[in-house]
XYZ file of C-alpha atoms in Angstrom:
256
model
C -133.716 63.005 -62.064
C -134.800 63.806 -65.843
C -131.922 63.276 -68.424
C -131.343 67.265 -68.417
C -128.485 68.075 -66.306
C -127.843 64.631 -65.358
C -124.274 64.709 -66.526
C -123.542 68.615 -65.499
C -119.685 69.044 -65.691
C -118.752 65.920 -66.915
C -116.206 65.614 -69.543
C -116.793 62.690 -71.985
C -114.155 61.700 -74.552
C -115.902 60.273 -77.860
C -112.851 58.385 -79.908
C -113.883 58.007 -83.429
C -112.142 57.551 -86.558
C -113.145 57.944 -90.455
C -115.699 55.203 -91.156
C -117.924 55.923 -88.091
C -121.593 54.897 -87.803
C -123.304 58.345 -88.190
C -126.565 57.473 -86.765
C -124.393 56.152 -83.098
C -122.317 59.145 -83.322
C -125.591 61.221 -83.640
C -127.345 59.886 -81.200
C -124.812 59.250 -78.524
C -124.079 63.155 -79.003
C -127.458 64.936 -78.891
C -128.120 62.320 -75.286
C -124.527 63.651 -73.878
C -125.507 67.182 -74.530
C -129.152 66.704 -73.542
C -128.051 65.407 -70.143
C -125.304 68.879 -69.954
C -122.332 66.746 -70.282
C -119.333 68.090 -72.575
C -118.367 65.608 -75.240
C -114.886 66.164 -77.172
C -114.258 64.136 -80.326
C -110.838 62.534 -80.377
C -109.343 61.502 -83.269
C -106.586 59.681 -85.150
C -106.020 62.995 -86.978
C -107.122 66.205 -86.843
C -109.982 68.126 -89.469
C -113.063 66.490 -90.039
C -113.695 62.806 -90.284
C -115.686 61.502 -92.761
C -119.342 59.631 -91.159
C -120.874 56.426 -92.742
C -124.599 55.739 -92.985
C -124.164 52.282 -93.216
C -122.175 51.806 -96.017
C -122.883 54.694 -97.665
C -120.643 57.993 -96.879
C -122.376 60.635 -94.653
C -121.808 64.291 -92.780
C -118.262 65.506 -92.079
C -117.515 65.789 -88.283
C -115.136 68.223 -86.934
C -112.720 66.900 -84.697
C -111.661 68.132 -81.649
C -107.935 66.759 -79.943
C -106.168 64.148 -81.579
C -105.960 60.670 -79.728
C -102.419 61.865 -79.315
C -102.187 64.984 -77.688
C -105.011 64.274 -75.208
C -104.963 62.005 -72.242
C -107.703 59.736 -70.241
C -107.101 61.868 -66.855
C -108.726 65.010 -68.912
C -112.263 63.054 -68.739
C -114.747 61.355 -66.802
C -115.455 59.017 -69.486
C -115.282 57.243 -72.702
C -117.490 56.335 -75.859
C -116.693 54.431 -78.769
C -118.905 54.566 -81.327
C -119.145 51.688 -83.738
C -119.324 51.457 -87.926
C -117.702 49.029 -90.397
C -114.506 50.727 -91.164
C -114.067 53.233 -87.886
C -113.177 50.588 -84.862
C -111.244 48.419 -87.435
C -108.848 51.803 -87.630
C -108.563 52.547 -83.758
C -108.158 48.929 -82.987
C -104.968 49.220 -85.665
C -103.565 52.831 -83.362
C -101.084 52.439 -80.506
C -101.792 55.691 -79.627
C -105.923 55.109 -79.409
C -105.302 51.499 -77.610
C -103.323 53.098 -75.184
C -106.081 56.192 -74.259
C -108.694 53.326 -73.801
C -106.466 51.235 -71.669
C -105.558 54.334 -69.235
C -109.693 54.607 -68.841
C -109.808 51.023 -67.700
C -106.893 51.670 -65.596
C -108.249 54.585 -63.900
C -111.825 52.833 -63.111
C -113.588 55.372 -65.441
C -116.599 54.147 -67.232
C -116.209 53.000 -71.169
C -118.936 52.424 -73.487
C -118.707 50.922 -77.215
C -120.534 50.297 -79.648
C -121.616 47.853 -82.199
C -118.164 47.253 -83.601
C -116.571 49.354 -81.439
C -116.362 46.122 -79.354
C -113.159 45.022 -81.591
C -111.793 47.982 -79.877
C -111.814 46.201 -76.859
C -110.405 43.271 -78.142
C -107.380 44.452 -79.164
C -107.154 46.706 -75.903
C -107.134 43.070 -73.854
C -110.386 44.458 -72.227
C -113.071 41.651 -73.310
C -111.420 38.559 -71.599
C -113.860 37.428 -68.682
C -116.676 40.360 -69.540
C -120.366 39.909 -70.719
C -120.496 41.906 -73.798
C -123.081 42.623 -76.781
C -121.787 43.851 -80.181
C -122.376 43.496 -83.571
C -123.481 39.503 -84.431
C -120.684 39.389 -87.125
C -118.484 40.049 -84.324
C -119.295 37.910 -81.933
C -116.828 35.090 -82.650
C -113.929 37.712 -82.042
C -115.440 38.463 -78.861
C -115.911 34.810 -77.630
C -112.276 33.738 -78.743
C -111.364 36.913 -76.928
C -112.915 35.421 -73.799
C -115.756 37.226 -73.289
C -119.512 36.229 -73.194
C -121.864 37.226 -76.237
C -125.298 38.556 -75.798
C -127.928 38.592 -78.400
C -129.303 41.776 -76.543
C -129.457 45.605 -77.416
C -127.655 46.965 -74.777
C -125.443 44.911 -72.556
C -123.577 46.779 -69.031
C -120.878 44.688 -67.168
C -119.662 47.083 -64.090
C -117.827 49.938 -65.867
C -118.256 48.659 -69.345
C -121.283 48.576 -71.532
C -121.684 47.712 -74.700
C -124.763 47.784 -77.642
C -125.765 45.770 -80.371
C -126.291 47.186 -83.633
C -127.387 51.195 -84.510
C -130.921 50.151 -84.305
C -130.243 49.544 -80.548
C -129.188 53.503 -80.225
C -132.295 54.731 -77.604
C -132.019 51.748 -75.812
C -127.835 52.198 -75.573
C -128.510 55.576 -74.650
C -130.926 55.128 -71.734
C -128.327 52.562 -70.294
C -125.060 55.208 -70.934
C -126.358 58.201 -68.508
C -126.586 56.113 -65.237
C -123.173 54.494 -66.541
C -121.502 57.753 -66.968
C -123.294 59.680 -63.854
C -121.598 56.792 -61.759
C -125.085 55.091 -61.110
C -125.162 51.300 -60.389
C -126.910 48.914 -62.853
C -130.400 49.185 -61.787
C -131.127 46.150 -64.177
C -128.516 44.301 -63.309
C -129.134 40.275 -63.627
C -127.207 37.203 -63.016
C -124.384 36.726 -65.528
C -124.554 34.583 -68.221
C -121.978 31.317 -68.418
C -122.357 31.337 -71.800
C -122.852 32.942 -74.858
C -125.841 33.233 -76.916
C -125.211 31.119 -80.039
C -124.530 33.111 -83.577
C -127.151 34.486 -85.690
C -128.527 32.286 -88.804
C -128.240 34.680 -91.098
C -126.377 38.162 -91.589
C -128.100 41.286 -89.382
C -127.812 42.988 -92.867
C -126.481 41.985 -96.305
C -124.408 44.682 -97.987
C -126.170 45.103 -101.040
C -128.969 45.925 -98.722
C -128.073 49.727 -98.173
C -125.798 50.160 -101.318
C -129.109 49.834 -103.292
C -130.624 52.597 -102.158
C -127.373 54.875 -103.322
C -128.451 57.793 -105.763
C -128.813 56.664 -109.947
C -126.901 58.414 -111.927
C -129.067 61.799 -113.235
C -130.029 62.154 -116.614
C -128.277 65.351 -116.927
C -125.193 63.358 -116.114
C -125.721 60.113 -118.568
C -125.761 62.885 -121.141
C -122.630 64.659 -120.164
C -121.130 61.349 -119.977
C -122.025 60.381 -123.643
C -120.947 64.558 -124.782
C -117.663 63.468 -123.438
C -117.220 60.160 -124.707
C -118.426 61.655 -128.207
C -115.611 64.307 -127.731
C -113.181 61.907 -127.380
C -113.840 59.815 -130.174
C -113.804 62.819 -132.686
C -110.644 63.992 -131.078
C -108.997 60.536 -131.849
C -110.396 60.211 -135.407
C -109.074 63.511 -136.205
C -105.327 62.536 -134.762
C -105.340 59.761 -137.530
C -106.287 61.508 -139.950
C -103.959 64.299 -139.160
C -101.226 61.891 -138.582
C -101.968 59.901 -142.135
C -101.801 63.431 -143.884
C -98.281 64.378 -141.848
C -96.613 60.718 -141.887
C -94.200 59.683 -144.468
C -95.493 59.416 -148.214
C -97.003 56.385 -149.200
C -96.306 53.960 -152.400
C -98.480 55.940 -154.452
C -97.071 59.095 -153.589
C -93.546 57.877 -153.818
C -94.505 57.354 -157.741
C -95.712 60.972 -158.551
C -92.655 62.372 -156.630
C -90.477 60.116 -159.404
């Protein structure tokens, strides 16, 4: 069966928060709707939540129920996309701990990731699973009990789990059998133990901050008009204030 219509009246429950990876949010969106599923953004707070390209700050995304006012019997499954800042919120909510706990509970299907894996960490859902997720991450996930993978896109029964945003497509190709209730046609024997940690960081943060936007020249010069402004503005206070202050020695002989 083709991707199209391969999810056809499911209900998927995306929980994000501000700080979200834009290009996992993206992508995990345009393959739910591809495949006719219907994907609801839940949120810490209602509006629009601010996206993250990286480190760098990206679209608005309008959210749909808040984490609060929805519950896990209202889908089929759940997504967690990843980011620097977005899991580290969630992981922080009662409220979104709970939702993610009543998937487990139910036996429904719950995918994270990249960082979203902390999620699961906190929820007391990594202990005893073989899990992928961001390398800086790893350590969390090992002292949570679980077993790293250095690989793109890890699935453990109902759970799966990617790497990093560069391992979107191949995430996405593993999340529509996961979600249509497929079993793991690549399934392979678990490993005992976890890959060891990376060598070096998957991406040092300078790395995307250097490609953020120099300042225009039309600004620089508005900049140095203002800066000019203010220093006339403060010259002309002293002088002001020497002409209407109290007379000085001088003056205090003339007025004799």
């Amino acid at each position: 069966m083709s991707a199209s219509g391969k999810l056809a009246g499911k209900r998927i429950a995306v929980l994000a928060a501000d700080g979200v990876e834009g290009v996992e949010l993206d992508a995990a969106l345009a393959a739910l709707k591809d495949a006719g599923a219907q994907a609801a953004l839940v949120a810490l707070r209602p509006g629009r939540l601010r996206s993250m390209h990286g480190h760098q700050p990206n679209d608005l995304v309008k959210v749909d129920s808040r984490v609060d006012d929805v519950q896990a019997a209202d889908y089929d499954g759940l997504l967690i996309p990843g980011g620097y800042i977005a899991p580290n919120l969630l992981r922080q909510s009662a409220p979104a701990r709970a939702f993610v706990r009543a998937f487990d509970a139910a036996g429904k299907p719950i995918a994270a990731m990249s960082h979203a894996a902390l999620v699961l960490v906190s929820c007391g859902l990594a202990a005893g699973r073989t899990l992928t997720g961001w390398p800086g991450v790893r350590d969390d996930l090992v002292n949570a009990g679980a077993v790293w993978c250095n690989q793109e896109a890890v699935r453990d029964g109902r759970f799966l789990t990617s790497r990093t945003p560069q391992d979107a497509a191949a995430f996405v190709r593993a999340l529509l059998p996961l979600l249509a209730g497929e079993p793991d046609a690549g399934a392979a024997t678990p490993q005992a133990d976890s890959d060891p940690p990376q060598q070096a960081p998957s991406e040092l943060p300078d790395q995307s901050l250097r490609w953020l936007a120099a300042p225009s020249l039309g600004a620089m010069l508005s900049l140095a008009i203002v800066g000019v402004g203010v220093v006339a503005a403060n010259r002309s206070l002293r002088k002001r204030g020497g002409r209407d202050g109290p007379a000085g020695p001088s003056e205090a002989v003339q007025d004799a």
